[in-house]
Amino acid sequence: MKFFHLSDLHIGKQLHHYNLREDQEHILAEVLSYAASIHPDAIVIAGDIYDKSVPSGEAVSLFDEFLTALAKIEPAIPVLIISGNHDSAQRLDYASRLLGSHQIYIAGQVPEEEEDGLKKITLTDAFGEVDFWLLPFLKPGYVRKIFGGEVPESYTAAVQGILEREKIDFSRRNVLVSHQFYTGKGETPTTCESEVLSVGGIDNVDISVVQEFDYVALGHLHGAQRVGQEKIRYCGTLLKYSVSEANQKKTLHVVELKEKGSEPEIQKLPLHPLRDVRKLRGNAGRDP
Ligand SMILES: [Mn+2]
């Protein structure tokens, strides 16, 4: 099972008042050309599709063009999408049942009612089936009803509770797609200025609750990195979205899962942005 792991597209984002539409169009075209040549079994987008909960018409058109171009690749490549903290869960879910019949699977809203469950997409390869679990961005308050009307005491408890009720069969291969701030094993993830995170670490989810998955495809942090284990990973953004990322190398992550129990292989393909972000130092406002 070979799939692209993307996150944090932030379509519609501006950088220091520069419109990044052309840059985003260019980098999505590069993803499309990789998709056409590699033909992965799936494309996973782990949240923050848009930069704003009410995206501009231009931003919606750009994502629409991307999905339309992807759908022209034959045979069809399933696309698995969750919402991030920047997305409106309801807006992202628009027409999601219709799109599901075209193998575009969107999970915007986290389960809120007793009878709701996570969206699970099962794909097959030479080694058998892989279950992809789509966990949209959540805050403990969103899932209160499932917890008997009480807000779970932490983000970790909320994610743990939502996953436990799915009774996941871990003798099978399972991939979790999630958009939260994961920490664990004494590792503090590296953050950048383009992320909107709450400070103080109260929103963190401990990786102990996701360790049984064969791969955890994360979104939220904009720098690519593992969290505690190789298989629990943020892929980072496709473009540099702040000056603090000037020295990062953005890549396209291609994950390959083989038989149950084997470590996933992660390949990082080079990306070629239209323009680069560089940090320049100067003595602004001072005469030489
Ligand atoms: Mn983000």
Short mmCIF file of C-alpha atoms and ligand atoms in Angstrom, two decimals:
data_model
loop_
_atom_site.label_atom_id
_atom_site.label_comp_id
_atom_site.label_asym_id
_atom_site.label_seq_id
_atom_site.Cartn_x
_atom_site.Cartn_y
_atom_site.Cartn_z
CA MET A 1 0.00 0.00 0.00
CA LYS A 2 1.64 3.14 -1.20
CA PHE A 3 0.05 6.48 -0.39
CA PHE A 4 0.85 10.19 -0.43
CA HIS A 5 0.68 11.83 2.99
CA LEU A 6 -0.13 15.54 2.70
CA SER A 7 -1.45 18.05 5.21
CA ASP A 8 -1.87 21.75 5.88
CA LEU A 9 -2.44 22.94 2.32
CA HIS A 10 -3.82 26.22 3.74
CA ILE A 11 -5.30 27.10 0.36
CA GLY A 12 -6.02 30.82 0.20
CA LYS A 13 -3.19 31.74 2.56
CA GLN A 14 -1.36 35.02 2.24
CA LEU A 15 2.22 35.52 3.39
CA HIS A 16 3.00 39.04 4.55
CA HIS A 17 0.10 40.26 2.36
CA TYR A 18 1.40 38.41 -0.72
CA ASN A 19 -1.27 36.32 -2.39
CA LEU A 20 0.12 32.77 -2.70
CA ARG A 21 -2.43 31.53 -5.26
CA GLU A 22 0.16 31.04 -8.04
CA ASP A 23 2.59 29.37 -5.63
CA GLN A 24 -0.11 27.02 -4.38
CA GLU A 25 -1.32 26.24 -7.90
CA HIS A 26 2.27 25.47 -8.94
CA ILE A 27 3.00 23.15 -6.01
CA LEU A 28 -0.34 21.32 -6.36
CA ALA A 29 0.50 20.81 -10.05
CA GLU A 30 3.74 19.16 -8.95
CA VAL A 31 1.79 16.87 -6.59
CA LEU A 32 -0.52 16.02 -9.53
CA SER A 33 2.41 15.14 -11.76
CA TYR A 34 3.88 12.90 -9.03
CA ALA A 35 0.43 11.29 -8.67
CA ALA A 36 0.23 10.64 -12.42
CA SER A 37 3.70 9.06 -12.57
CA ILE A 38 3.74 7.12 -9.26
CA HIS A 39 0.04 6.30 -9.19
CA PRO A 40 -0.26 5.80 -5.41
CA ASP A 41 -3.05 3.63 -3.95
CA ALA A 42 -4.40 6.69 -2.10
CA ILE A 43 -3.79 10.35 -1.33
CA VAL A 44 -4.28 11.31 2.32
CA ILE A 45 -4.76 14.97 3.30
CA ALA A 46 -4.54 15.34 7.09
CA GLY A 47 -6.42 18.60 7.64
CA ASP A 48 -6.19 22.35 7.10
CA ILE A 49 -7.29 22.18 3.48
CA TYR A 50 -8.12 25.88 3.60
CA ASP A 51 -6.49 28.68 5.54
CA LYS A 52 -9.80 30.09 6.73
CA SER A 53 -13.07 28.56 7.91
CA VAL A 54 -14.81 30.73 5.28
CA PRO A 55 -12.43 30.31 2.33
CA SER A 56 -12.46 32.77 -0.58
CA GLY A 57 -14.06 31.82 -3.90
CA GLU A 58 -10.56 31.75 -5.37
CA ALA A 59 -9.40 29.25 -2.72
CA VAL A 60 -12.39 26.94 -3.24
CA SER A 61 -11.83 27.03 -7.03
CA LEU A 62 -8.18 26.10 -6.62
CA PHE A 63 -8.99 23.04 -4.51
CA ASP A 64 -11.81 22.13 -6.90
CA GLU A 65 -9.37 22.26 -9.84
CA PHE A 66 -6.93 20.07 -7.91
CA LEU A 67 -9.55 17.39 -7.16
CA THR A 68 -10.89 17.54 -10.72
CA ALA A 69 -7.42 17.08 -12.20
CA LEU A 70 -6.74 14.20 -9.81
CA ALA A 71 -9.99 12.50 -10.84
CA LYS A 72 -8.78 12.49 -14.46
CA ILE A 73 -5.94 10.12 -13.57
CA GLU A 74 -6.96 6.54 -14.37
CA PRO A 75 -7.60 4.25 -12.65
CA ALA A 76 -8.99 6.54 -9.97
CA ILE A 77 -6.86 7.29 -6.90
CA PRO A 78 -8.94 7.44 -3.70
CA VAL A 79 -8.53 10.74 -1.82
CA LEU A 80 -8.98 10.72 1.98
CA ILE A 81 -9.51 14.09 3.62
CA ILE A 82 -10.10 15.25 7.21
CA SER A 83 -10.75 18.74 8.56
CA GLY A 84 -8.13 20.68 10.51
CA ASN A 85 -8.53 23.48 13.03
CA HIS A 86 -8.52 26.05 10.20
CA ASP A 87 -11.37 24.37 8.30
CA SER A 88 -15.07 24.62 8.91
CA ALA A 89 -16.10 21.00 9.54
CA GLN A 90 -19.60 21.57 8.14
CA ARG A 91 -18.46 23.39 5.01
CA LEU A 92 -15.84 20.74 4.27
CA ASP A 93 -18.55 18.08 4.57
CA TYR A 94 -20.59 19.74 1.82
CA ALA A 95 -21.55 17.10 -0.80
CA SER A 96 -19.25 14.60 0.93
CA ARG A 97 -21.73 11.73 0.48
CA LEU A 98 -21.89 12.43 -3.25
CA LEU A 99 -18.12 12.74 -3.52
CA GLY A 100 -17.72 9.42 -1.72
CA SER A 101 -19.17 7.68 -4.78
CA HIS A 102 -16.23 9.18 -6.72
CA GLN A 103 -13.71 7.88 -4.17
CA ILE A 104 -13.21 11.29 -2.57
CA TYR A 105 -13.76 10.59 1.11
CA ILE A 106 -14.17 13.61 3.37
CA ALA A 107 -14.53 13.54 7.16
CA GLY A 108 -15.33 17.09 8.25
CA GLN A 109 -17.23 16.60 11.49
CA VAL A 110 -16.04 14.47 14.37
CA PRO A 111 -18.69 12.03 15.74
CA GLU A 112 -20.92 13.96 18.13
CA GLU A 113 -23.84 11.62 18.80
CA GLU A 114 -23.90 8.18 20.37
CA GLU A 115 -24.80 6.53 17.04
CA ASP A 116 -22.07 8.28 15.00
CA GLY A 117 -18.77 6.59 14.26
CA LEU A 118 -15.51 7.47 12.54
CA LYS A 119 -15.32 7.19 8.77
CA LYS A 120 -13.36 4.07 7.85
CA ILE A 121 -12.10 3.49 4.32
CA THR A 122 -10.79 0.02 3.49
CA LEU A 123 -8.34 -0.30 0.60
CA THR A 124 -6.73 -3.47 -0.70
CA ASP A 125 -3.24 -4.29 -1.93
CA ALA A 126 -1.19 -7.45 -2.53
CA PHE A 127 -0.87 -8.00 1.26
CA GLY A 128 -4.62 -7.71 1.92
CA GLU A 129 -6.77 -4.94 3.36
CA VAL A 130 -5.78 -1.71 5.11
CA ASP A 131 -8.31 0.27 7.17
CA PHE A 132 -7.85 4.05 7.06
CA TRP A 133 -9.54 5.77 10.03
CA LEU A 134 -10.44 9.41 9.45
CA LEU A 135 -10.41 11.42 12.69
CA PRO A 136 -11.30 15.07 12.06
CA PHE A 137 -9.82 17.80 14.29
CA LEU A 138 -11.54 17.83 17.66
CA LYS A 139 -11.71 19.73 20.90
CA PRO A 140 -12.92 17.81 23.99
CA GLY A 141 -16.14 19.88 24.05
CA TYR A 142 -17.15 18.61 20.57
CA VAL A 143 -17.55 15.01 21.78
CA ARG A 144 -19.28 15.73 25.10
CA LYS A 145 -22.48 13.86 24.19
CA ILE A 146 -20.53 10.67 23.48
CA PHE A 147 -18.95 10.95 26.92
CA GLY A 148 -22.34 10.94 28.67
CA GLY A 149 -22.71 14.72 28.59
CA GLU A 150 -19.37 15.40 30.31
CA VAL A 151 -16.49 17.11 28.54
CA PRO A 152 -13.51 14.70 28.49
CA GLU A 153 -10.82 15.88 30.91
CA SER A 154 -8.11 16.23 28.23
CA TYR A 155 -7.45 16.05 24.49
CA THR A 156 -5.75 12.70 25.12
CA ALA A 157 -8.86 11.33 26.86
CA ALA A 158 -11.09 12.61 24.04
CA VAL A 159 -9.02 10.97 21.27
CA GLN A 160 -8.64 7.77 23.30
CA GLY A 161 -12.40 7.54 23.94
CA ILE A 162 -13.30 8.18 20.30
CA LEU A 163 -10.87 5.51 19.12
CA GLU A 164 -11.80 2.91 21.76
CA ARG A 165 -15.47 2.88 20.81
CA GLU A 166 -14.54 1.83 17.26
CA LYS A 167 -13.22 -1.52 18.60
CA ILE A 168 -10.46 -1.51 16.00
CA ASP A 169 -9.07 -4.91 15.04
CA PHE A 170 -5.31 -4.40 15.37
CA SER A 171 -4.55 -7.82 13.91
CA ARG A 172 -5.31 -6.02 10.62
CA ARG A 173 -3.31 -3.14 9.14
CA ASN A 174 -4.66 0.21 10.32
CA VAL A 175 -3.76 3.80 9.42
CA LEU A 176 -4.99 6.76 11.48
CA VAL A 177 -5.38 10.20 9.89
CA SER A 178 -5.50 12.94 12.53
CA HIS A 179 -4.98 16.68 12.98
CA GLN A 180 -3.94 17.37 16.58
CA PHE A 181 -0.84 18.35 18.54
CA TYR A 182 0.75 15.00 19.40
CA THR A 183 3.54 14.66 21.96
CA GLY A 184 5.17 11.77 23.72
CA LYS A 185 8.23 9.87 24.84
CA GLY A 186 9.79 13.10 26.04
CA GLU A 187 9.85 14.56 22.55
CA THR A 188 8.65 18.12 22.13
CA PRO A 189 7.76 18.67 18.48
CA THR A 190 9.30 21.59 16.63
CA THR A 191 6.76 24.30 15.90
CA CYS A 192 6.84 27.21 13.44
CA GLU A 193 5.30 30.66 13.29
CA SER A 194 2.67 29.77 10.68
CA GLU A 195 0.81 27.40 12.98
CA VAL A 196 -1.98 28.52 15.24
CA LEU A 197 -1.44 26.54 18.41
CA SER A 198 -2.50 27.19 21.93
CA VAL A 199 0.46 27.67 24.20
CA GLY A 200 0.98 25.80 27.42
CA GLY A 201 0.58 22.33 25.97
CA ILE A 202 -2.95 21.80 27.27
CA ASP A 203 -4.15 20.73 23.83
CA ASN A 204 -1.63 17.94 23.40
CA VAL A 205 -2.55 14.32 22.71
CA ASP A 206 -0.18 11.70 24.06
CA ILE A 207 1.01 9.25 21.41
CA SER A 208 0.36 6.31 23.76
CA VAL A 209 -3.27 6.31 22.53
CA VAL A 210 -2.31 5.81 18.84
CA GLN A 211 0.68 3.48 19.14
CA GLU A 212 -1.10 0.39 17.85
CA PHE A 213 -1.69 1.88 14.40
CA ASP A 214 0.65 0.76 11.64
CA TYR A 215 1.03 4.38 10.52
CA VAL A 216 -0.30 7.66 11.91
CA ALA A 217 -0.61 10.36 9.22
CA LEU A 218 -0.64 13.66 11.07
CA GLY A 219 -1.41 17.23 10.20
CA HIS A 220 -1.22 20.45 12.29
CA LEU A 221 2.52 21.09 12.63
CA HIS A 222 4.07 22.68 9.56
CA GLY A 223 7.56 21.20 9.88
CA ALA A 224 7.94 17.55 8.83
CA GLN A 225 8.87 15.37 11.81
CA ARG A 226 8.25 12.12 13.62
CA VAL A 227 6.74 12.05 17.09
CA GLY A 228 8.31 9.47 19.40
CA GLN A 229 8.28 6.78 16.70
CA GLU A 230 9.06 6.65 12.98
CA LYS A 231 5.52 5.57 12.12
CA ILE A 232 3.87 8.54 13.90
CA ARG A 233 4.61 11.45 11.65
CA TYR A 234 3.81 15.01 10.56
CA CYS A 235 4.49 15.46 6.84
CA GLY A 236 4.54 19.27 7.10
CA THR A 237 3.36 21.83 4.53
CA LEU A 238 4.17 21.73 0.81
CA LEU A 239 5.26 25.38 0.94
CA LYS A 240 7.04 27.59 3.46
CA TYR A 241 4.33 29.54 5.21
CA SER A 242 6.47 31.67 7.52
CA VAL A 243 9.96 33.14 7.64
CA SER A 244 10.71 30.72 10.51
CA GLU A 245 10.54 27.93 7.88
CA ALA A 246 13.15 29.53 5.59
CA ASN A 247 15.70 26.80 6.30
CA GLN A 248 13.29 23.86 6.09
CA LYS A 249 13.22 21.56 3.12
CA LYS A 250 9.64 20.84 2.10
CA THR A 251 9.02 17.45 0.53
CA LEU A 252 6.21 15.18 -0.60
CA HIS A 253 5.91 12.16 1.71
CA VAL A 254 5.20 8.81 0.10
CA VAL A 255 4.45 6.07 2.63
CA GLU A 256 4.67 2.40 1.79
CA LEU A 257 3.06 -0.19 4.05
CA LYS A 258 3.95 -3.79 3.46
CA GLU A 259 2.87 -6.83 5.46
CA LYS A 260 1.47 -6.46 9.00
CA GLY A 261 4.25 -5.91 11.52
CA SER A 262 6.79 -4.41 9.13
CA GLU A 263 7.91 -0.79 9.55
CA PRO A 264 6.47 1.59 6.96
CA GLU A 265 8.96 3.00 4.46
CA ILE A 266 8.86 6.75 4.00
CA GLN A 267 10.20 8.33 0.85
CA LYS A 268 10.54 12.12 0.63
CA LEU A 269 10.27 13.50 -2.89
CA PRO A 270 11.70 16.93 -3.73
CA LEU A 271 9.32 19.84 -4.33
CA HIS A 272 10.15 22.84 -6.50
CA PRO A 273 8.31 25.97 -5.34
CA LEU A 274 7.69 28.86 -7.71
CA ARG A 275 9.35 31.21 -5.23
CA ASP A 276 11.39 30.54 -2.11
CA VAL A 277 11.23 32.18 1.31
CA ARG A 278 14.57 33.57 2.43
CA LYS A 279 15.57 35.36 5.56
CA LEU A 280 17.58 38.54 4.98
CA ARG A 281 19.19 40.62 7.68
CA GLY A 282 19.70 44.31 7.37
CA ASN A 283 19.89 47.55 9.24
CA ALA A 284 16.53 48.92 8.27
CA GLY A 285 16.02 52.57 9.04
CA ARG A 286 19.66 53.30 9.79
CA ASP A 287 21.97 55.33 7.61
CA PRO A 288 25.10 53.51 6.55
MN MN B 1 -2.09 24.11 9.74
#
